[in-house]
Coordinates of C-alpha atoms and ligand atoms in Angstrom, one line a residue:
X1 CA -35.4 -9.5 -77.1
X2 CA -36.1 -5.5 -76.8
X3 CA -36.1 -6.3 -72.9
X4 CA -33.0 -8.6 -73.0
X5 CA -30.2 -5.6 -72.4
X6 CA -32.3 -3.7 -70.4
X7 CA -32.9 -7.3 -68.0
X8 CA -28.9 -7.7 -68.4
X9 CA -28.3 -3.8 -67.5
X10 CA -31.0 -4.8 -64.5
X11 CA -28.9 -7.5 -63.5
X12 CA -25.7 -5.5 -63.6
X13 CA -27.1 -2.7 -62.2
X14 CA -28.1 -4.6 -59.1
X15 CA -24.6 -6.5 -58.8
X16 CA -22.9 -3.4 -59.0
X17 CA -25.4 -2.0 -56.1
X18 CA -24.8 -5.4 -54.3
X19 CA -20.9 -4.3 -54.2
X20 CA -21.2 -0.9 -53.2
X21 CA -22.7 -1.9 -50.5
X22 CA -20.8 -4.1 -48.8
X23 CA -17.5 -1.8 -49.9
X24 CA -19.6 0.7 -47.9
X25 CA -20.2 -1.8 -45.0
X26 CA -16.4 -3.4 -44.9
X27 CA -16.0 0.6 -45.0
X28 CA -18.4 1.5 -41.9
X29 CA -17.1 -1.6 -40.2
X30 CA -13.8 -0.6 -40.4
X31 CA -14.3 3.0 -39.5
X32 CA -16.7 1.5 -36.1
X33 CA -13.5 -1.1 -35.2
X34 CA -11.0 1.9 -35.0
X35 CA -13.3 4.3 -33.3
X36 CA -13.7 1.6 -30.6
X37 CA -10.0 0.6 -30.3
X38 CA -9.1 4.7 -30.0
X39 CA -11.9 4.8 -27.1
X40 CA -10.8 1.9 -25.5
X41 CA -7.0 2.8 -25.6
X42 CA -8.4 6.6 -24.5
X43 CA -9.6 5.2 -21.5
X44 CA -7.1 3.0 -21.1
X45 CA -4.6 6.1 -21.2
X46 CA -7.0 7.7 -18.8
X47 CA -7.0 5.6 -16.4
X48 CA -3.2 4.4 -16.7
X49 CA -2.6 8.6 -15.0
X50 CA -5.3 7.9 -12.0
X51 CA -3.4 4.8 -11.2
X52 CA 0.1 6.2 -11.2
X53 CA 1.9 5.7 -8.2
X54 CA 1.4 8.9 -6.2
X55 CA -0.9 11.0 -8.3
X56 CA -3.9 10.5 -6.2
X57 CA -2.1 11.2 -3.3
X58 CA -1.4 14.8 -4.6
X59 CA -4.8 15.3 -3.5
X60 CA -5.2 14.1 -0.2
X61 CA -6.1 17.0 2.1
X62 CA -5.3 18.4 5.7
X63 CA -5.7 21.4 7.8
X64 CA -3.7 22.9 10.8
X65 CA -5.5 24.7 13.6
X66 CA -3.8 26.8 16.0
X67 CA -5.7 28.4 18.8
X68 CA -5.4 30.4 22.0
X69 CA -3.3 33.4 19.7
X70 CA -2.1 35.7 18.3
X71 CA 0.5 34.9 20.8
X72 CA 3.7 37.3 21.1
X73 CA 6.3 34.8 21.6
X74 CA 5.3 32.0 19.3
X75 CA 3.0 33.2 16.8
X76 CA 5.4 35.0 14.5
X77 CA 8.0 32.2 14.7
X78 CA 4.8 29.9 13.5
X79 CA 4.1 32.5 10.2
X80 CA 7.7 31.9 9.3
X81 CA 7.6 28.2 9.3
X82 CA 4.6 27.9 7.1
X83 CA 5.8 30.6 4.9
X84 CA 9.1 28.2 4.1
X85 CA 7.0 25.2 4.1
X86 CA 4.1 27.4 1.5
X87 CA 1.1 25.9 4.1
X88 CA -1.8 27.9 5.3
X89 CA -3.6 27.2 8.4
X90 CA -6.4 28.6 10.5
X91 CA -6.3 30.4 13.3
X92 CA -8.7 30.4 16.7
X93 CA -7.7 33.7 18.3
X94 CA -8.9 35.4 21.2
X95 CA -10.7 38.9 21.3
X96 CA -8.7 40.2 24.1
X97 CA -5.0 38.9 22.9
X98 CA -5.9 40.2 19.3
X99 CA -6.7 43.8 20.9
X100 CA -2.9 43.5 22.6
X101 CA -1.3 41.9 19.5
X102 CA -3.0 43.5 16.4
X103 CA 0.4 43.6 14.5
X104 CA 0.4 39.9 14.6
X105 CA -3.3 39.4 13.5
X106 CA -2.3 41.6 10.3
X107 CA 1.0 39.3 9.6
X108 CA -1.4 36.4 10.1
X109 CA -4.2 37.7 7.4
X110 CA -1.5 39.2 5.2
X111 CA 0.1 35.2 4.9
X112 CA -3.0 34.3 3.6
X113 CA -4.4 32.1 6.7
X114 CA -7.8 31.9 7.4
X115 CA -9.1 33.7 10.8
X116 CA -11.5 32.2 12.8
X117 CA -13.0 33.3 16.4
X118 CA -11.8 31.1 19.5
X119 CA -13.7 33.8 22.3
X120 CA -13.2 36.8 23.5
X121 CA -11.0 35.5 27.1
X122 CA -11.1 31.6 26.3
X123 CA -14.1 30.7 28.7
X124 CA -17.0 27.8 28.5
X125 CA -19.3 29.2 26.5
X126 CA -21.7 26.4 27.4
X127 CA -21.8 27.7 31.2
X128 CA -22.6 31.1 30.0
X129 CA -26.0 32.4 29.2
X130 CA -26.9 33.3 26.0
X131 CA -26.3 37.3 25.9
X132 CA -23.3 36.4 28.1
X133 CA -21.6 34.2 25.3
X134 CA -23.1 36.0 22.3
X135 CA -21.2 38.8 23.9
X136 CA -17.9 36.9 23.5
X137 CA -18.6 36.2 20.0
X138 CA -18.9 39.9 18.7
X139 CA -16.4 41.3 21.2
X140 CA -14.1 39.1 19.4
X141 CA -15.4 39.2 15.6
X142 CA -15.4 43.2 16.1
X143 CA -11.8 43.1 17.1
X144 CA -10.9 40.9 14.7
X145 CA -13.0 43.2 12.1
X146 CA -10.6 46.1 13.2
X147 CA -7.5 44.7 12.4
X148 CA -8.4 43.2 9.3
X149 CA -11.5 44.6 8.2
X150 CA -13.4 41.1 8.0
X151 CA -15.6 39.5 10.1
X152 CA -14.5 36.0 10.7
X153 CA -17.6 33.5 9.8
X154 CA -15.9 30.2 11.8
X155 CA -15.7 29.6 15.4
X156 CA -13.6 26.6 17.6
X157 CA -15.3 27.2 21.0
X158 CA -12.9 26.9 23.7
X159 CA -13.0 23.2 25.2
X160 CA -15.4 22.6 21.8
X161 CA -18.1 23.1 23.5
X162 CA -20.8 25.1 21.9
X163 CA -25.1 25.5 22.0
X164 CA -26.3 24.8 18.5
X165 CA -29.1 27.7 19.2
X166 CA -25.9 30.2 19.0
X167 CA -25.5 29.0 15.4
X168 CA -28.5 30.8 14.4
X169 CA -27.9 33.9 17.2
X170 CA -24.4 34.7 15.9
X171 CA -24.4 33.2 12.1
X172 CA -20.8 31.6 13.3
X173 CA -20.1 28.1 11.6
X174 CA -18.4 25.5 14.5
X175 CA -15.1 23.9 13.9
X176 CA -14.4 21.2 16.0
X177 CA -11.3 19.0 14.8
X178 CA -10.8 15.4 14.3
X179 CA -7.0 15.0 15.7
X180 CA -6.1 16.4 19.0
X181 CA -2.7 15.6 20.3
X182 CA -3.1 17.8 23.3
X183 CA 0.1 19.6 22.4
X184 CA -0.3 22.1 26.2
X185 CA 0.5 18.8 28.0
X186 CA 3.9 18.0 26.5
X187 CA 6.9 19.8 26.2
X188 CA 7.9 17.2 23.5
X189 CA 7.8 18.1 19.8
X190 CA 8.5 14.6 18.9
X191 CA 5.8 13.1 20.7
X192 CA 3.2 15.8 19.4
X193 CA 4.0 15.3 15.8
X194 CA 3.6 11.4 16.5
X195 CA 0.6 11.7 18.3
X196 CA -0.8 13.0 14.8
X197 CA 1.0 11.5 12.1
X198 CA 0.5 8.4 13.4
X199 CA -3.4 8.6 12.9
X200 CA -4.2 11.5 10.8
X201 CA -6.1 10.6 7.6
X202 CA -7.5 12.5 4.7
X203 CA -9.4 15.2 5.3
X204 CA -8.5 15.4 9.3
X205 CA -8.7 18.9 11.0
X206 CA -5.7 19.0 13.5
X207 CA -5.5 21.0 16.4
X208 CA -3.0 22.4 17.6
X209 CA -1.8 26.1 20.0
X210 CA 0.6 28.4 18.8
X211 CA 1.7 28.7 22.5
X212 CA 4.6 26.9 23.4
X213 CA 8.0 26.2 21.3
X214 CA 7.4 22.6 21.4
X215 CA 4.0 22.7 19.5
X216 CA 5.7 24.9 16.7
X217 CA 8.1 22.8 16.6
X218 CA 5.6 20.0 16.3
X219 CA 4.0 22.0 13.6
X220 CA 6.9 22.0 11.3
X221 CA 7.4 18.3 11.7
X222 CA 3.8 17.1 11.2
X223 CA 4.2 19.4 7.9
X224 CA 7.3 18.1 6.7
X225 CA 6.1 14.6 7.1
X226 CA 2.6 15.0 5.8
X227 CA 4.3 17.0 2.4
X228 CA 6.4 13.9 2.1
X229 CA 4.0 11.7 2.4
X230 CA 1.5 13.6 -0.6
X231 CA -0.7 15.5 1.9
X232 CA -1.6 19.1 1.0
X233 CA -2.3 21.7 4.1
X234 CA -5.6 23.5 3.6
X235 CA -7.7 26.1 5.3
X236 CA -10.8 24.5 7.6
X237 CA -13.3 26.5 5.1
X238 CA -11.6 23.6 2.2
X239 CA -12.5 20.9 4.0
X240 CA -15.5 21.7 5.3
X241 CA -17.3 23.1 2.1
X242 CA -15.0 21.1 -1.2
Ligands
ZN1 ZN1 -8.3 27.3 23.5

């Protein structure tokens, strides 16, 4: 009989521990269930702001080019246009036009466009020897260097044509371009602006010449369409290296 409580407090003892436990489990279970619904309605959330209409679109990306300047009639009208608009560009320019214009070069770097070397007198550099277009490179980079007191790093080789062997000589990274609506052989802004909206796509490097009204002009549209549309206008060195 001595062991008759103790068997009974045994019992009671384990009943008691029996119910603990699965208070303690319903407990756990119920704390697991709510952690998962606040994940899944976390993601849920999450991906509910990707799939808005027009939020991914905010980052589609595009960059202007403009070569052949700094160009005294057009250039400065350009600088205007993508101040309103709040674009930046790149620009090509030649060695011997930036040595003329170096006022324009400064407005150009002070907008906060990227400068890249075009040549020194837009020739071939494929039909020149090595020295010969090596010499175009750092006759333009050092004029460039004057004005704004850095070395450009990219080059757009006039007709895009350019020996891989100079990459190494001259350190210069090629920009080619992906859209060319050969804006110098139209005096049509509307068709220009066309000739690119109508194909451009994310990430597209445009080329255009801040040398004529009509490819200013041009310029302003294909920005005001492309803003509209979600596109964001970048520097070459964005789309090259992000
Ligand atoms: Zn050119």
């Amino acid at each position: 009989m001595r062991y008759l409580p103790d068997r009974w407090d045994e019992k009671k003892r384990r009943s008691l521990k029996k119910d603990f436990l699965a208070a303690a489990g319903i407990f756990l279970l119920a704390v697991c269930c709510q952690y998962v619904k606040d994940t899944l309605a976390d993601r849920a959330d999450a991906s509910a702001v990707t799939d808005a209409p027009g939020e991914g679109d905010l980052k589609k990306q595009v960059a202007l080019t403009f070569d052949d300047g700094p160009n005294a009639d057009y250039t400065e009208e350009l600088l205007t246009g993508l101040k309103e608009r709040g674009v930046k560009a790149t620009f090509f320019l030649l060695g011997k036009e930036v040595e003329k214009y170096p006022a324009i070069v400064t407005a150009i770097k002070e907008d906060g466009h990227l400068i890249g070397t075009h040549s020194y007198e837009h020739v071939n550099l494929c039909n020149l020897s090595d020295k010969a277009a090596i010499e175009q490179v750092n006759k333009t980079n050092n004029a460039i260097y004057e004005v704004t007191g850095e070395y450009p790093e990219y080059i757009r080789p006039p007709y895009g044509c350019w020996k891989s062997n100079l990459d190494y000589e001259t350190t210069m990274i090629e920009v080619l371009w992906d859209v060319d609506p050969l804006d110098w052989k139209t005096g049509n802004s509307d068709v220009i602006a066309k000739r690119v909206t109508s194909k451009v796509q994310e990430n597209d490097i445009i080329l255009l010449h801040d040398a004529s009204e009509s490819s200013v002009k041009a310029a302003f549209k294909i920005i005001d369409k492309l803003q509209a549309d979600g596109y964001v206008f970048v520097t070459v060195d964005e789309i090259l290296f992000d």
